[in-house]
mmCIF file of C-alpha atoms and ligand atoms in Angstrom:
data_model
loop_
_atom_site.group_PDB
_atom_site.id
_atom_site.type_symbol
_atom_site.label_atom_id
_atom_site.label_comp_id
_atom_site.label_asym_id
_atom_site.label_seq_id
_atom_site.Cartn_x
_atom_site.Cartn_y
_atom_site.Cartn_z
ATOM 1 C CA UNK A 25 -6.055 13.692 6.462
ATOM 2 C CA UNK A 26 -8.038 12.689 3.191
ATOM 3 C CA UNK A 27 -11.718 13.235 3.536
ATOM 4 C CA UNK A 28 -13.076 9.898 1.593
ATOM 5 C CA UNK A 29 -13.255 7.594 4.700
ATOM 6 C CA UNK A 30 -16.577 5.886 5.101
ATOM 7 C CA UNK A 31 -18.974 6.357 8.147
ATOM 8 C CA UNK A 32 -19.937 9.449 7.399
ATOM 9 C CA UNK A 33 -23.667 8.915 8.696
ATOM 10 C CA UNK A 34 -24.170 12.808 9.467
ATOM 11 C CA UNK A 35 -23.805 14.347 6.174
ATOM 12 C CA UNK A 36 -26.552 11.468 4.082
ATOM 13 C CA UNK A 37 -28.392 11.917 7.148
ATOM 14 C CA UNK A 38 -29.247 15.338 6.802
ATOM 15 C CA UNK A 39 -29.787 15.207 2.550
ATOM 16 C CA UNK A 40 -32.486 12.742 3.164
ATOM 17 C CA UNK A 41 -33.984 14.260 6.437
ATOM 18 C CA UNK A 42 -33.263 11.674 9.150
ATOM 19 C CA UNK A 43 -31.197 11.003 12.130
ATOM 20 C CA UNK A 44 -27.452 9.749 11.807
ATOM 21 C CA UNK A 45 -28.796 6.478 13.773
ATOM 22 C CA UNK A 46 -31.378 5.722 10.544
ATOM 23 C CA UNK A 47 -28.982 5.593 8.465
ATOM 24 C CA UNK A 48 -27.355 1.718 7.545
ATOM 25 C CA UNK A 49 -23.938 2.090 7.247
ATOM 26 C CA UNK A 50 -22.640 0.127 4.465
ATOM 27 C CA UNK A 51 -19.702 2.128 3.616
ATOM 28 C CA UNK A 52 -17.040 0.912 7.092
ATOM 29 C CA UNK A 53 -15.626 -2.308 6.809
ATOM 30 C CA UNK A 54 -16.498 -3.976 10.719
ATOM 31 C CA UNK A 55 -17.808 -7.573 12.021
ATOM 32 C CA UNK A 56 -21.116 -7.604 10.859
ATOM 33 C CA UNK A 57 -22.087 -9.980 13.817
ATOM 34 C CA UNK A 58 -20.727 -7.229 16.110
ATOM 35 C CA UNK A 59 -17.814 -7.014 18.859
ATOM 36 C CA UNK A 60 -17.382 -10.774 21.074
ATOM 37 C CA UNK A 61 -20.079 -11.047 22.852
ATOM 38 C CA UNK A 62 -18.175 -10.367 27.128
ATOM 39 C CA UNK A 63 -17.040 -6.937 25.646
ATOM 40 C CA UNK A 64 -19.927 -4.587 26.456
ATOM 41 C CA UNK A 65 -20.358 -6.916 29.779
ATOM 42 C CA UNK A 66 -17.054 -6.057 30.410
ATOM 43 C CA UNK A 67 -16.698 -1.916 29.931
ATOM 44 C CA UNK A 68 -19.811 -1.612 31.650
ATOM 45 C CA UNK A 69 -17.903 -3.886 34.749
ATOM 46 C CA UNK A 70 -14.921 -2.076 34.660
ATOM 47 C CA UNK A 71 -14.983 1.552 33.480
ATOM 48 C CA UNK A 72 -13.363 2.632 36.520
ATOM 49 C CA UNK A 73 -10.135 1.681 34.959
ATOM 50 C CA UNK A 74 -10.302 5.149 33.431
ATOM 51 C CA UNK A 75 -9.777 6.947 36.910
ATOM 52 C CA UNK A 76 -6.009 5.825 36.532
ATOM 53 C CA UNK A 77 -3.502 6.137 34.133
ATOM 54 C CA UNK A 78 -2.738 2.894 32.417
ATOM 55 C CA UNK A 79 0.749 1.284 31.497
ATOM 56 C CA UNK A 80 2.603 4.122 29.377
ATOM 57 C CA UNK A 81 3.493 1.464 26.530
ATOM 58 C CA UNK A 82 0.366 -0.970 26.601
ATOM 59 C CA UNK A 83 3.258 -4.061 27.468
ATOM 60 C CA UNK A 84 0.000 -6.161 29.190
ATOM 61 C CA UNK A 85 -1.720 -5.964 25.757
ATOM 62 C CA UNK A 86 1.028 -6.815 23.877
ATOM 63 C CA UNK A 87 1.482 -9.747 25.821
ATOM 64 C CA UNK A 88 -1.851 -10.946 25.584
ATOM 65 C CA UNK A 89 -1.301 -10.340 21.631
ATOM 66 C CA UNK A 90 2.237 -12.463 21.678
ATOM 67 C CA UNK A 91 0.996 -15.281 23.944
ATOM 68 C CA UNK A 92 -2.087 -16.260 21.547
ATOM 69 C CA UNK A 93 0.353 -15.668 18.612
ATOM 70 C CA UNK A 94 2.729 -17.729 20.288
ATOM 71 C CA UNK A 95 5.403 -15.064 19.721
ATOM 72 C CA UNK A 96 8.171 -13.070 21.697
ATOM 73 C CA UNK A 97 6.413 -10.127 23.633
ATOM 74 C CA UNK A 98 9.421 -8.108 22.326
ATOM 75 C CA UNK A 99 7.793 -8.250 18.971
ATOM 76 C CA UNK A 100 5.037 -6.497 19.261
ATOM 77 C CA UNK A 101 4.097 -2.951 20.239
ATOM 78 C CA UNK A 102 0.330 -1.892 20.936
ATOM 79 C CA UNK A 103 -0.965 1.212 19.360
ATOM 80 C CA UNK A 104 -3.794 3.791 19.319
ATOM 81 C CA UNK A 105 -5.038 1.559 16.164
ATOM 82 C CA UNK A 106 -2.834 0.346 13.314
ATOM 83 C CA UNK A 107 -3.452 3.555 11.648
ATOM 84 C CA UNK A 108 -1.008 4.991 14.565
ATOM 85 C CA UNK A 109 1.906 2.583 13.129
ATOM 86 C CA UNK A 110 0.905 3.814 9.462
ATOM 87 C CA UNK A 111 2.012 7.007 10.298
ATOM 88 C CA UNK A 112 4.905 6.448 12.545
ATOM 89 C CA UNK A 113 6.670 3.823 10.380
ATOM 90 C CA UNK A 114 8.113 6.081 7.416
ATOM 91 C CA UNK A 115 9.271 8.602 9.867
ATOM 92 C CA UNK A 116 11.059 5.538 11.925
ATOM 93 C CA UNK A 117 12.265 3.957 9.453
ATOM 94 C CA UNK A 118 13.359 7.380 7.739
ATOM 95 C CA UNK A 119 11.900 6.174 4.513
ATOM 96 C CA UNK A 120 12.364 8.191 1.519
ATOM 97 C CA UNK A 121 11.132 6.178 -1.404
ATOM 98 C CA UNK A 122 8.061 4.272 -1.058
ATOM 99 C CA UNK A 123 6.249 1.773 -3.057
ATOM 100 C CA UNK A 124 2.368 1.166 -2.624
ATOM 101 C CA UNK A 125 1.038 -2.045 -3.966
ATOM 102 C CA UNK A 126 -2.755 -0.681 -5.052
ATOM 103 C CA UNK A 127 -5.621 0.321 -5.303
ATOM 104 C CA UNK A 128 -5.548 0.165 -2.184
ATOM 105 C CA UNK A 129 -6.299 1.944 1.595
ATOM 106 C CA UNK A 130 -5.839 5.705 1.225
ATOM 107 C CA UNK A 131 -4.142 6.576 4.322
ATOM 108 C CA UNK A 132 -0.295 4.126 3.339
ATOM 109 C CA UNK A 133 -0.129 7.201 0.948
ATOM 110 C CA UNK A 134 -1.331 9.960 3.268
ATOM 111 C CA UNK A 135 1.179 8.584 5.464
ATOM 112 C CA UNK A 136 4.268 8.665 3.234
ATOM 113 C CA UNK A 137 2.745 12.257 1.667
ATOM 114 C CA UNK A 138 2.776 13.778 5.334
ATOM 115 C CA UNK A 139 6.410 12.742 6.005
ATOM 116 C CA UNK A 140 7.148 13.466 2.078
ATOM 117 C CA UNK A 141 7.877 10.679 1.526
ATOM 118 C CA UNK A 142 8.974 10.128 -2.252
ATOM 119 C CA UNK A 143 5.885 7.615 -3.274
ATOM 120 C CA UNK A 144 5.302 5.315 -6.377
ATOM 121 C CA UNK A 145 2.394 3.074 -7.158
ATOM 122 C CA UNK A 146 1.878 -0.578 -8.458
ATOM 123 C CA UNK A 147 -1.214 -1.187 -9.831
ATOM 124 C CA UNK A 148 -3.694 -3.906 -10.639
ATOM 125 C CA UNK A 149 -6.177 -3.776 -12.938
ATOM 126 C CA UNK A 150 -9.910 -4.898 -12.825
ATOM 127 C CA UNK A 151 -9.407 -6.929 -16.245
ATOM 128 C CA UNK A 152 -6.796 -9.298 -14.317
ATOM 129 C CA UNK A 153 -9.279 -9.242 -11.535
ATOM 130 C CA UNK A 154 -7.136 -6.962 -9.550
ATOM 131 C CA UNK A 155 -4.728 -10.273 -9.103
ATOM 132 C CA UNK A 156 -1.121 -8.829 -8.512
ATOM 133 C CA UNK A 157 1.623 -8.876 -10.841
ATOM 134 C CA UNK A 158 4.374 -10.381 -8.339
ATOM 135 C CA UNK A 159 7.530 -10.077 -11.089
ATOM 136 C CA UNK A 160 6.368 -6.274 -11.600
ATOM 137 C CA UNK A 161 6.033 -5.564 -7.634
ATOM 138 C CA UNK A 162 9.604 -7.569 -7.049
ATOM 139 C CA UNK A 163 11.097 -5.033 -10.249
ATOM 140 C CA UNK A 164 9.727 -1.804 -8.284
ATOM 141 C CA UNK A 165 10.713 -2.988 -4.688
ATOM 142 C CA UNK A 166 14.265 -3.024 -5.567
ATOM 143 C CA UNK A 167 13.735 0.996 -6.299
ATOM 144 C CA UNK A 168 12.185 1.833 -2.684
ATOM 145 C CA UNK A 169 13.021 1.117 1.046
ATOM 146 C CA UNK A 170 9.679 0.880 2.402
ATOM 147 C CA UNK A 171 6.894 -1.425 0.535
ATOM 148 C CA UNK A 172 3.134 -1.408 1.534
ATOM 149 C CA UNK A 173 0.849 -4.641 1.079
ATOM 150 C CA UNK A 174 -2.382 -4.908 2.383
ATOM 151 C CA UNK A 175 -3.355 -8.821 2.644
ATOM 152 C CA UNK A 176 -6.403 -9.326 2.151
ATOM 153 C CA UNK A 177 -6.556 -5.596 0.682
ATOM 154 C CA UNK A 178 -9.333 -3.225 0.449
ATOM 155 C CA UNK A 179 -11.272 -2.725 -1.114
ATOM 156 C CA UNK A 180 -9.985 -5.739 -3.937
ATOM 157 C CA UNK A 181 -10.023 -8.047 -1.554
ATOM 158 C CA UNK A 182 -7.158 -10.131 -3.385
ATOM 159 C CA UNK A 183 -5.258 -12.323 -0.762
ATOM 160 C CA UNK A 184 -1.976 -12.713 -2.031
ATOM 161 C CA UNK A 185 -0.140 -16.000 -0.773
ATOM 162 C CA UNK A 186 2.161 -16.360 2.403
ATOM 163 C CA UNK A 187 4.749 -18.210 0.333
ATOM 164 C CA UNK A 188 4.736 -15.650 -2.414
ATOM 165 C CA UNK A 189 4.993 -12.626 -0.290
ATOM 166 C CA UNK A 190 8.010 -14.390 1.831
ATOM 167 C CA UNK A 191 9.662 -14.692 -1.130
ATOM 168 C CA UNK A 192 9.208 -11.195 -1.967
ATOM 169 C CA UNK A 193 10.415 -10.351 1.478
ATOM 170 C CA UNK A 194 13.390 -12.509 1.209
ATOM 171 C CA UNK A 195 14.370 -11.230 -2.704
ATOM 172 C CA UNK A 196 14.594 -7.815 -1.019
ATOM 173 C CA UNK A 197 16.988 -7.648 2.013
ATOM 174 C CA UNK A 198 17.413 -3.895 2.114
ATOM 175 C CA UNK A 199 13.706 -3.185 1.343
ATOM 176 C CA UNK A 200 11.075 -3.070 4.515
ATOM 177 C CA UNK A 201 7.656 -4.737 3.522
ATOM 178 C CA UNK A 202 4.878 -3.497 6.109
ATOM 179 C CA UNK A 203 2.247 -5.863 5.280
ATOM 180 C CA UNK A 204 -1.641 -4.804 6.877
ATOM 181 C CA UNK A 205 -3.164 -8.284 7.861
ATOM 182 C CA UNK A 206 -6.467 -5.768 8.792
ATOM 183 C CA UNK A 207 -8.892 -8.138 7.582
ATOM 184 C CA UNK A 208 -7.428 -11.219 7.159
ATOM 185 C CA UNK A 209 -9.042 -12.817 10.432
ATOM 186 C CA UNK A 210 -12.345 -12.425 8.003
ATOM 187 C CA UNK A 211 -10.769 -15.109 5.925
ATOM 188 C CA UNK A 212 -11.144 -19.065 6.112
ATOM 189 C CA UNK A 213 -8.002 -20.740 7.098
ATOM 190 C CA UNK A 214 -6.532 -17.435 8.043
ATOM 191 C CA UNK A 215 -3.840 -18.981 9.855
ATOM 192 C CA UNK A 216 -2.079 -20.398 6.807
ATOM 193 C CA UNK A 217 -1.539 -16.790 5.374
ATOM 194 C CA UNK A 218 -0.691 -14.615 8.004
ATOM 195 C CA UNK A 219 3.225 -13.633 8.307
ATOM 196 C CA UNK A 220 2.332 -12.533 11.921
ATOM 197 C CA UNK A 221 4.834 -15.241 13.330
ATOM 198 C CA UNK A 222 7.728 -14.488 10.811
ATOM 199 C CA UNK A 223 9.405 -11.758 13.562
ATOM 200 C CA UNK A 224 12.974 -13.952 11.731
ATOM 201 C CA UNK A 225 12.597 -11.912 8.950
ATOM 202 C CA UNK A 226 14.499 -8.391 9.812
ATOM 203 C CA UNK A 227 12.757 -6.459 7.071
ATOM 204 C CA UNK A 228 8.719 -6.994 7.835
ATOM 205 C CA UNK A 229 6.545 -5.787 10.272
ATOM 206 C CA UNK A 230 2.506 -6.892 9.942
ATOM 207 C CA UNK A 231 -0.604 -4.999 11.022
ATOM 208 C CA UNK A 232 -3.368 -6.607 13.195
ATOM 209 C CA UNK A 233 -6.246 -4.252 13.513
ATOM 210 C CA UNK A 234 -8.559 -5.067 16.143
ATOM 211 C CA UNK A 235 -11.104 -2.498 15.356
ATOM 212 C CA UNK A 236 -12.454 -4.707 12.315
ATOM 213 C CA UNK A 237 -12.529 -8.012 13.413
ATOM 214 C CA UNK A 238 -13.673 -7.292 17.064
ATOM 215 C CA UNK A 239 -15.713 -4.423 16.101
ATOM 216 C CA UNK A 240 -14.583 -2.284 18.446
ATOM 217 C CA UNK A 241 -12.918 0.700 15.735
ATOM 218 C CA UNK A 242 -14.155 3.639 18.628
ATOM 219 C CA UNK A 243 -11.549 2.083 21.026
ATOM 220 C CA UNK A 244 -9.017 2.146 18.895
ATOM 221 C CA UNK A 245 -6.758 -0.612 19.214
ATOM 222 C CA UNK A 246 -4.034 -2.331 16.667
ATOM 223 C CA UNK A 247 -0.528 -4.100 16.909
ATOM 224 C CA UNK A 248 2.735 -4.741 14.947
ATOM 225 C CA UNK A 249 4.918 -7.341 15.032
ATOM 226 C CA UNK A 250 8.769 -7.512 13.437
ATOM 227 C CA UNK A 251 11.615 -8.392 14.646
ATOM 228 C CA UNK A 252 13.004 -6.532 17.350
ATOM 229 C CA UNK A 253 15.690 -4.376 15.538
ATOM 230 C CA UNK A 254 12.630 -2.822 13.424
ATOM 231 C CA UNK A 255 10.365 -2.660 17.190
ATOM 232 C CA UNK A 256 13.084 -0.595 18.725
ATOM 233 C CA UNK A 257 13.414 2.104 15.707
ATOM 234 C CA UNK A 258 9.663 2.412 16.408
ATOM 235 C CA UNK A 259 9.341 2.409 20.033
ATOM 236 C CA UNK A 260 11.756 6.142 19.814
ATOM 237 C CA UNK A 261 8.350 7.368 18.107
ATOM 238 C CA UNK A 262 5.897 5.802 20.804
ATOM 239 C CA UNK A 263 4.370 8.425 22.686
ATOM 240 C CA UNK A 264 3.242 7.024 26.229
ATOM 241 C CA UNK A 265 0.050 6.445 26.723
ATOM 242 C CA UNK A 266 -0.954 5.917 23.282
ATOM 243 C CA UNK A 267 -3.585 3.296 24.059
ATOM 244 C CA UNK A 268 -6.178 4.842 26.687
ATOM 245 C CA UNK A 269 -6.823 2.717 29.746
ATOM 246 C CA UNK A 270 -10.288 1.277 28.538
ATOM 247 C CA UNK A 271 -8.874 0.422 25.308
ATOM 248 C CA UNK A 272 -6.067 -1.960 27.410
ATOM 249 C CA UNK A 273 -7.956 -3.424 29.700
ATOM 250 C CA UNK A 274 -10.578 -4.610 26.627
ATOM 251 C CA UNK A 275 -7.885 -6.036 24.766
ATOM 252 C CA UNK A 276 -5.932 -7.732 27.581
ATOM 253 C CA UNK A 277 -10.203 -9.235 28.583
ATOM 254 C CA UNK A 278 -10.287 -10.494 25.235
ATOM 255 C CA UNK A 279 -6.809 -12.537 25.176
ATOM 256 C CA UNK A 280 -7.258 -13.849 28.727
ATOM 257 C CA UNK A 281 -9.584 -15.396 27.051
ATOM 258 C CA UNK A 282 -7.956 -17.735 23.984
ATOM 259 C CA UNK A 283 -9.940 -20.221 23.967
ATOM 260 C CA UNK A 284 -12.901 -17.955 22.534
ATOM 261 C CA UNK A 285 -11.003 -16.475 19.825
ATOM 262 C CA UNK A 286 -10.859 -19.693 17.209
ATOM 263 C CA UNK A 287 -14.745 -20.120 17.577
ATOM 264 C CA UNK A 288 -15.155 -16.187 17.118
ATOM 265 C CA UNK A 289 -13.522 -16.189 13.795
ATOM 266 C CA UNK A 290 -14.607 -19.525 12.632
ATOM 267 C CA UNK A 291 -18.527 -18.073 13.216
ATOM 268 C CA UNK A 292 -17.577 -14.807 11.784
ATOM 269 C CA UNK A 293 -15.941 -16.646 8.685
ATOM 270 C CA UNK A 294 -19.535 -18.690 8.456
ATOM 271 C CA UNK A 295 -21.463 -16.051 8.412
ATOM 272 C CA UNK A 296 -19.632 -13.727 6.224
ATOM 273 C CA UNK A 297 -19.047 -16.773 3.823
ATOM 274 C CA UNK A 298 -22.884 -17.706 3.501
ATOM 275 C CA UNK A 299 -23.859 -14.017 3.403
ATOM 276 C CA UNK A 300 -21.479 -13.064 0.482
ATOM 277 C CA UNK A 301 -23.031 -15.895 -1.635
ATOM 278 C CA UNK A 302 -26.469 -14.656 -0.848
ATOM 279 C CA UNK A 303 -25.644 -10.963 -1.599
ATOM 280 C CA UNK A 304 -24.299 -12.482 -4.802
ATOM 281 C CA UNK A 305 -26.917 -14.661 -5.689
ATOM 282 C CA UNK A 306 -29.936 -11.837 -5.070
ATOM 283 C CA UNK A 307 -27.262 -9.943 -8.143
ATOM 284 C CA UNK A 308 -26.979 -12.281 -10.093
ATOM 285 C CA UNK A 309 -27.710 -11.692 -13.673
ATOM 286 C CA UNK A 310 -28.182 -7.712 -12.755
ATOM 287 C CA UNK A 311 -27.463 -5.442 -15.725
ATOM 288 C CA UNK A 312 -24.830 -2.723 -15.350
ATOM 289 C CA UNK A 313 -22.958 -4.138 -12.005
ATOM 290 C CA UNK A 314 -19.885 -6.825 -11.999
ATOM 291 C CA UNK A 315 -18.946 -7.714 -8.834
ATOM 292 C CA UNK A 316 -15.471 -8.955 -7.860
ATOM 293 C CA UNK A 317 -15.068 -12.281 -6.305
ATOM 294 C CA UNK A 318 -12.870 -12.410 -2.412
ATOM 295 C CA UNK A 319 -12.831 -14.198 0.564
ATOM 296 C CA UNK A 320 -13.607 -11.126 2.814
ATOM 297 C CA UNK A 321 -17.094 -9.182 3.625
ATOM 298 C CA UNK A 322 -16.443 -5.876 1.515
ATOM 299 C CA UNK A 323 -17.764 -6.429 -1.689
ATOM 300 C CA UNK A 324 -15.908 -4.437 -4.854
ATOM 301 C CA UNK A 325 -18.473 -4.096 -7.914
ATOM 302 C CA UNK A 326 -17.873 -2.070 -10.814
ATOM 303 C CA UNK A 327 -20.948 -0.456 -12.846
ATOM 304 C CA UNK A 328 -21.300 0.076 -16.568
ATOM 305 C CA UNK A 329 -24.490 2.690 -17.030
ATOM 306 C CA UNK A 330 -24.245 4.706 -13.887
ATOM 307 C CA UNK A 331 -21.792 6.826 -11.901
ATOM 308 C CA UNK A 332 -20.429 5.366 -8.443
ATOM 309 C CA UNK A 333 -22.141 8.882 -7.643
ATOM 310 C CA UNK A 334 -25.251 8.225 -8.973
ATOM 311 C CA UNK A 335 -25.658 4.835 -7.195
ATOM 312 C CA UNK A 336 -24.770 6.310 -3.851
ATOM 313 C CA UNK A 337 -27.329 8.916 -4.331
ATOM 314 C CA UNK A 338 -30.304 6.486 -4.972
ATOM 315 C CA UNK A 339 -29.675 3.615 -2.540
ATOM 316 C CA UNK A 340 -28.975 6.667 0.060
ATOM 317 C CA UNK A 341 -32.685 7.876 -0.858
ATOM 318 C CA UNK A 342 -33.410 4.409 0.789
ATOM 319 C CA UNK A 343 -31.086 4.846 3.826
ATOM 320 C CA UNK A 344 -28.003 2.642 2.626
ATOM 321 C CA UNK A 345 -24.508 4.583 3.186
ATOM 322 C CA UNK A 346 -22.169 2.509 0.467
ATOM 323 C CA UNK A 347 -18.393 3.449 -0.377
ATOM 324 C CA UNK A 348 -17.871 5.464 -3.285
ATOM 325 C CA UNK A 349 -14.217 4.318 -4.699
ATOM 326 C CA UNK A 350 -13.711 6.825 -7.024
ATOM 327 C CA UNK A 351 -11.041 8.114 -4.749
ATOM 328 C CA UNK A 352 -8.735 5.011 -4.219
ATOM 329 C CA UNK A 353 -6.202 5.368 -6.161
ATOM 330 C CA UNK A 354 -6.336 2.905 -9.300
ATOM 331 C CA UNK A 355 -10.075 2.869 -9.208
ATOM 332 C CA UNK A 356 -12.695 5.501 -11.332
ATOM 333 C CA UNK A 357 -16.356 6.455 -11.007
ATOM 334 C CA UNK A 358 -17.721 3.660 -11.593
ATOM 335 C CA UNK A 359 -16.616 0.935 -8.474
ATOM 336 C CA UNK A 360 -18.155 1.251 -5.636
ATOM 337 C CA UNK A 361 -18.017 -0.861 -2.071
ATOM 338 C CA UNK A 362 -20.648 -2.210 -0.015
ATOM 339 C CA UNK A 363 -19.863 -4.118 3.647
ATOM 340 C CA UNK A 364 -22.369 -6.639 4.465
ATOM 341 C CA UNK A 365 -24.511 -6.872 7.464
ATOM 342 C CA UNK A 366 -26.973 -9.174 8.282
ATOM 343 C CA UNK A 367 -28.878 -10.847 5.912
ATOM 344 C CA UNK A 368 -32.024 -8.856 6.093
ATOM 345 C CA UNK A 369 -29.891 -5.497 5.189
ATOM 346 C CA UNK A 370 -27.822 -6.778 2.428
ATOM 347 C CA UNK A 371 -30.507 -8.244 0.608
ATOM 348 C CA UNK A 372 -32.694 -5.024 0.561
ATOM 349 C CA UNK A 373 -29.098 -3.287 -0.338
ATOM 350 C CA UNK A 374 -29.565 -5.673 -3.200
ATOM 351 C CA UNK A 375 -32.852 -4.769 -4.170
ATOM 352 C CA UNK A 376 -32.094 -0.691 -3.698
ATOM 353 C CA UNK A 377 -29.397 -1.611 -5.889
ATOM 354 C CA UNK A 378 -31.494 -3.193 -8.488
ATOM 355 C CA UNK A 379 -33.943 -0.632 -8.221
ATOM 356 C CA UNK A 380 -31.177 2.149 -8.992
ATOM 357 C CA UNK A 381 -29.777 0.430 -11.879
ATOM 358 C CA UNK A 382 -33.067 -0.286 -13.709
ATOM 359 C CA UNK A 383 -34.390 3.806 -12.998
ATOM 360 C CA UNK A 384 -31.108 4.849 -14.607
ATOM 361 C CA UNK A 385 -31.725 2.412 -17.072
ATOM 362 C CA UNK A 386 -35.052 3.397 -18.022
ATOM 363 C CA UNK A 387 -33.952 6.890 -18.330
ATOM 364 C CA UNK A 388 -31.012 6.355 -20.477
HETATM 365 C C1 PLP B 568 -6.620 -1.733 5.400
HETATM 366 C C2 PLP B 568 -6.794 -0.918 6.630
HETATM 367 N N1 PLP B 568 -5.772 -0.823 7.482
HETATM 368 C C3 PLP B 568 -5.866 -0.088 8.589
HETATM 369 C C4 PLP B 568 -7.022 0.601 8.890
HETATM 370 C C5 PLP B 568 -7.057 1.428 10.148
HETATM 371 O O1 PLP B 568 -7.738 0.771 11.142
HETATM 372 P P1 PLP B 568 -7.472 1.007 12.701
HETATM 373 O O2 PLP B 568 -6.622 2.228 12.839
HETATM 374 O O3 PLP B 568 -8.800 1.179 13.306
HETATM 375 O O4 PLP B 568 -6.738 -0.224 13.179
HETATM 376 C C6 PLP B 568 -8.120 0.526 8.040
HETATM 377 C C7 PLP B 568 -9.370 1.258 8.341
HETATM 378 O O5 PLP B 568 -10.316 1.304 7.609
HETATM 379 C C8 PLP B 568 -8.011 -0.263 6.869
HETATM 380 O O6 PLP B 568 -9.027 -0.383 6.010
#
């Protein structure tokens, strides 16, 4: 398991003297505005669901999932999270030469490393804006048998197009893409990227996280979708019981409710939206920082006069817990990733952040 996730509340919380629930957690990527709104009505309701066992492959869930995709329930499996599938699917699919478009989440290569996995790496760049090179990516997929895109990816957030990734998928017939849609319900007009719906295409499964969107990443709850040849080869790695029974019965609550999910996103997309150009504007003409532009709630920046160290140190003095990305991959010392919260937070994030920059400054 790497050791760079974010979260980790404990370990700023006892450097700066305070309790784990002080600390603002900038550093986890979830709905700022917080999990729909009949969730904690309905754990509290039905927690009893935990005296039984609950279906051994989570085939209510799915359903809910397929029906408000409008796809075949065959398509889908539920897991303990998507991070389950990350680590099943190159033992399924008995990869042995993967490609990684990055910099990008940690854990595709943990994955691949753990089933040794033979693993090679196609970068972007910050000068290009992190923007992929899609003739370079097609060149290395014909080399590998399993392909990982994350879409919108962390922590870049570059959204990469639905027509140019089926084309991709289509160029490469004996290649499987597994393409993480994580955070793409963050993004306006969502709908017109996602490749969710493409279960035609035999070599692509997609990754729905619901921990992010739905704010509910202590449940742990995901899906993939593919066509059914690829859904079988997984199922022979399902373990039963993989989703708990609380964790179901959430999930299935939320779907048996469609007609809440469009105006969920939409206000979540709003809010993000508006809050992004805020955090920017309170930056703007801030020496030292250069922050990337995306349509998703993480924000990349990358910093000139101080270490991604340094800045984590002094905005943690005030209480902030921000990603250090010196670990991704691709990335250095000096980018770092904040998730924004509500307006109040990210603009005295902003103003720690100011404050950092110009003490650094003033030393140098
Ligand atoms: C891109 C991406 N995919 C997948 C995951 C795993 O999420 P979960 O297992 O909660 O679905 C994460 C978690 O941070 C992520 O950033």
């Amino acid at each position: 398991m790497i050791h760079g996730h974010g979260g980790n509340k404990q370990l700023l919380a006892d450097r700066i003297g305070c309790a784990p629930e002080d600390i603002i957690d900038m550093s986890a990527n979830l709905n700022p505005l917080g999990p729909p709104k009949r969730v904690h009505d309905f754990i509290r309701e039905n927690i009893y669901v935990i005296h039984a066992l609950p279906e051994p492959d989570a085939a209510g869930m799915s359903k809910g999932f397929a029906d408000y995709q409008g796809i075949d329930p065959d398509c889908v499996i539920a897991g303990n999270g998507t991070t389950f599938f990350i680590y099943a699917l190159p033992l399924a699919l008995g990869a042995k030469k993967a490609l990684i478009l990055g910099p990008t989440y940690a854990d595709y290569e943990d994955a691949c490393a753990a089933h040794h996995v033979n693993i090679h790496h196609c970068l972007t760049v910050a000068e290009n804006n992190f923007v992929p090179d899609l003739d370079q990516l097609s060149a290395k997929a014909e080399q590998a048998d399993l392909v990982f895109i994350c879409n919108p990816n962390n922590p870049t957030g570059t959204l990469i197009d639905k027509q140019d990734l089926e084309t991709l998928i289509h160029r490469h017939p004996g290649t499987c893409f597994m393409v993480d849609e994580s955070y793409l319900p963050f993004v306006p007009e969502a709908e017109e990227y996602s490749l969710v719906t493409q279960t035609h295409l035999p070599n692509l499964v997609v990754l729905s996280s619901m921990s992010k969107i739905f704010r509910i990443p202590g449940l742990r709850t995901g899906f993939l979708t593919g066509a059914k040849a690829l859904i079988q080869k997984i199922m022979v790695h399902y373990q039963p019981w993989s989703v708990n029974a609380l964790a179901q019965a959430v999930i299935k609550e939320i779907y048996n409710h469609p007609e809440d999910i469009l105006p969920f996103y939409r206000q979540t997309r709003a809010f993000v939206a508006k809050e992004r150009r805020n955090f920017v504007h309170a930056l703007a003409g801030t020496q030292g920082i250069r922050i990337f532009d995306a349509p998703v709630f993480f924000v990349l920046a990358q910093l000139d006069r101080i270490s991604a160290a340094q800045l984590c140190r002094r905005v943690g003095d005030d209480g902030f817990l921000i990603r250090d990305c010196s670990n991704f991959k691709g990335l250095s010392d000096q980018f770092v990733r904040f998730s924004l919260k509500t307006n109040d937070i990210n603009q005295a994030l902003a103003q720690s952040i100011k404050k950092a920059l110009a003490w650094e400054q003033t030393k140098s």
